[in-house]
Amino acid sequence: MKVLVDTNVLATGWVGGPLDLKTPPAQIWRVWKQGRFRLLVSEHVLNELRDTLERPWFASRTTYQERKDLLLDILEYGTEIEIKVDIQKVARHWQDDLVLVAAISGNAHYLVTGDAEFRRVDEYQGVKIRTPSEFLIEIDKHPG
């Protein structure tokens, strides 16, 4: 199963994992590390993640080396997407359209986001847009 995880879920899940939090983003991080889905990433998501991790909240809870290792881990074990389509004004914000373009280009089954406005799109060109909690329910229907 191919899944594109939005920056807000990647960042909070990664920080929550080592802290052994039971939040849905942290659980998604663990499920990915167990090999239950293939993580798709795009240049846009990686750049946005890099910027997010440098914000004070994340930077105060992690070291520079941990943040660098996270990005290297995603590059090594994730699948980087080559953008093949262009869409505009499907989501409410243009940045969300860029995330959706990556999901479509990578033939993702799911796009997981914590953005309530983006979630309202529900499904687009075969990509199901789900919250972290919704995705965890759906992935449990597809064992290992």
Short mmCIF file of C-alpha atoms in Angstrom, two decimals:
data_model
loop_
_atom_site.label_atom_id
_atom_site.label_comp_id
_atom_site.label_asym_id
_atom_site.label_seq_id
_atom_site.Cartn_x
_atom_site.Cartn_y
_atom_site.Cartn_z
CA MET A 1 0.00 0.00 0.00
CA LYS A 2 1.38 3.41 -1.00
CA VAL A 3 0.76 6.33 1.32
CA LEU A 4 1.74 9.98 1.23
CA VAL A 5 1.82 11.41 4.75
CA ASP A 6 1.44 15.17 5.05
CA THR A 7 4.09 17.17 6.86
CA ASN A 8 1.93 17.88 9.92
CA VAL A 9 1.55 14.14 10.57
CA LEU A 10 5.16 13.24 9.74
CA ALA A 11 6.62 15.85 12.09
CA THR A 12 4.36 15.21 15.08
CA GLY A 13 4.53 11.46 14.59
CA TRP A 14 8.30 11.44 14.49
CA VAL A 15 8.62 13.49 17.69
CA GLY A 16 5.93 11.38 19.38
CA GLY A 17 7.56 8.05 18.50
CA PRO A 18 10.66 8.29 20.72
CA LEU A 19 8.52 9.77 23.49
CA ASP A 20 6.34 6.63 23.23
CA LEU A 21 3.23 8.71 22.72
CA LYS A 22 0.07 6.89 21.74
CA THR A 23 -1.10 9.63 19.38
CA PRO A 24 -2.31 8.62 15.91
CA PRO A 25 0.65 10.36 14.18
CA ALA A 26 3.12 8.47 16.41
CA GLN A 27 1.28 5.22 15.69
CA ILE A 28 1.47 5.93 11.94
CA TRP A 29 5.22 6.45 12.28
CA ARG A 30 5.54 3.06 14.01
CA VAL A 31 3.31 1.33 11.43
CA TRP A 32 5.54 2.68 8.64
CA LYS A 33 8.68 1.50 10.44
CA GLN A 34 7.05 -1.97 10.70
CA GLY A 35 6.81 -2.01 6.89
CA ARG A 36 3.01 -1.95 6.75
CA PHE A 37 2.98 0.65 3.97
CA ARG A 38 5.30 2.33 1.50
CA LEU A 39 5.92 5.97 2.38
CA LEU A 40 5.79 8.32 -0.60
CA VAL A 41 7.49 11.71 -0.37
CA SER A 42 7.93 14.65 -2.66
CA GLU A 43 10.47 17.43 -2.78
CA HIS A 44 7.76 19.81 -1.56
CA VAL A 45 6.91 17.62 1.47
CA LEU A 46 10.59 17.15 2.32
CA ASN A 47 11.25 20.91 2.14
CA GLU A 48 8.18 21.65 4.20
CA LEU A 49 9.22 19.02 6.75
CA ARG A 50 12.73 20.47 6.95
CA ASP A 51 11.27 23.94 7.61
CA THR A 52 8.78 22.61 10.16
CA LEU A 53 11.46 20.78 12.14
CA GLU A 54 13.44 24.02 12.49
CA ARG A 55 10.54 25.78 14.20
CA PRO A 56 11.15 26.43 17.91
CA TRP A 57 8.72 23.79 19.22
CA PHE A 58 10.42 20.96 17.30
CA ALA A 59 13.95 22.32 17.57
CA SER A 60 13.65 22.54 21.36
CA ARG A 61 12.68 18.86 21.60
CA THR A 62 15.22 17.42 19.19
CA THR A 63 18.84 17.86 18.24
CA TYR A 64 20.08 19.06 14.88
CA GLN A 65 21.55 15.58 14.26
CA GLU A 66 18.22 13.88 15.05
CA ARG A 67 16.43 16.14 12.58
CA LYS A 68 19.08 15.50 9.95
CA ASP A 69 18.87 11.74 10.55
CA LEU A 70 15.09 11.85 10.17
CA LEU A 71 15.34 13.42 6.73
CA LEU A 72 18.02 10.93 5.69
CA ASP A 73 15.84 8.07 6.99
CA ILE A 74 12.88 9.25 4.94
CA LEU A 75 15.04 9.63 1.84
CA GLU A 76 16.55 6.17 2.32
CA TYR A 77 13.39 4.23 3.18
CA GLY A 78 10.70 6.34 1.57
CA THR A 79 9.95 6.56 -2.14
CA GLU A 80 10.52 9.97 -3.67
CA ILE A 81 7.86 10.97 -6.18
CA GLU A 82 8.45 12.44 -9.59
CA ILE A 83 5.68 14.98 -10.17
CA LYS A 84 3.72 14.00 -13.27
CA VAL A 85 0.46 15.96 -13.00
CA ASP A 86 -0.67 19.49 -12.30
CA ILE A 87 -3.83 20.41 -10.45
CA GLN A 88 -4.99 23.70 -9.05
CA LYS A 89 -7.71 24.80 -6.66
CA VAL A 90 -8.86 21.34 -5.62
CA ALA A 91 -7.91 21.94 -2.00
CA ARG A 92 -8.50 25.20 -0.20
CA HIS A 93 -4.79 26.10 -0.01
CA TRP A 94 -2.31 25.93 -2.88
CA GLN A 95 0.21 24.12 -0.65
CA ASP A 96 -2.31 21.31 -0.18
CA ASP A 97 -2.69 21.06 -3.95
CA LEU A 98 1.08 20.40 -4.12
CA VAL A 99 0.73 17.56 -1.63
CA LEU A 100 -2.22 16.15 -3.57
CA VAL A 101 -0.23 16.37 -6.83
CA ALA A 102 2.51 14.26 -5.23
CA ALA A 103 0.00 11.66 -4.01
CA ILE A 104 -1.58 11.39 -7.47
CA SER A 105 1.82 11.28 -9.21
CA GLY A 106 2.91 8.45 -6.89
CA ASN A 107 -0.32 6.50 -7.38
CA ALA A 108 -0.93 6.69 -3.63
CA HIS A 109 -3.79 4.76 -2.13
CA TYR A 110 -3.99 7.21 0.77
CA LEU A 111 -2.97 10.74 1.67
CA VAL A 112 -2.88 11.16 5.45
CA THR A 113 -3.27 14.68 6.82
CA GLY A 114 -4.15 16.41 10.05
CA ASP A 115 -5.47 19.41 8.13
CA ALA A 116 -9.27 19.42 8.60
CA GLU A 117 -9.87 21.70 5.60
CA PHE A 118 -7.79 19.47 3.33
CA ARG A 119 -9.53 16.37 4.68
CA ARG A 120 -12.84 17.68 3.35
CA VAL A 121 -11.71 16.82 -0.19
CA ASP A 122 -12.22 13.15 0.92
CA GLU A 123 -11.06 11.48 -2.30
CA TYR A 124 -9.57 12.74 -5.53
CA GLN A 125 -8.52 10.72 -8.58
CA GLY A 126 -8.46 7.52 -6.54
CA VAL A 127 -6.46 8.94 -3.60
CA LYS A 128 -8.36 8.62 -0.32
CA ILE A 129 -7.64 11.55 1.99
CA ARG A 130 -7.84 10.51 5.62
CA THR A 131 -7.02 11.82 9.08
CA PRO A 132 -4.40 9.86 11.03
CA SER A 133 -7.14 8.15 13.10
CA GLU A 134 -9.15 7.22 10.03
CA PHE A 135 -6.06 5.86 8.29
CA LEU A 136 -5.16 3.67 11.28
CA ILE A 137 -8.62 2.11 11.17
CA GLU A 138 -8.29 1.45 7.45
CA ILE A 139 -4.77 0.02 7.61
CA ASP A 140 -5.91 -2.40 10.32
CA LYS A 141 -8.29 -3.86 7.73
CA HIS A 142 -5.21 -4.78 5.63
CA PRO A 143 -3.01 -7.06 7.74
CA GLY A 144 0.73 -6.96 7.34
#
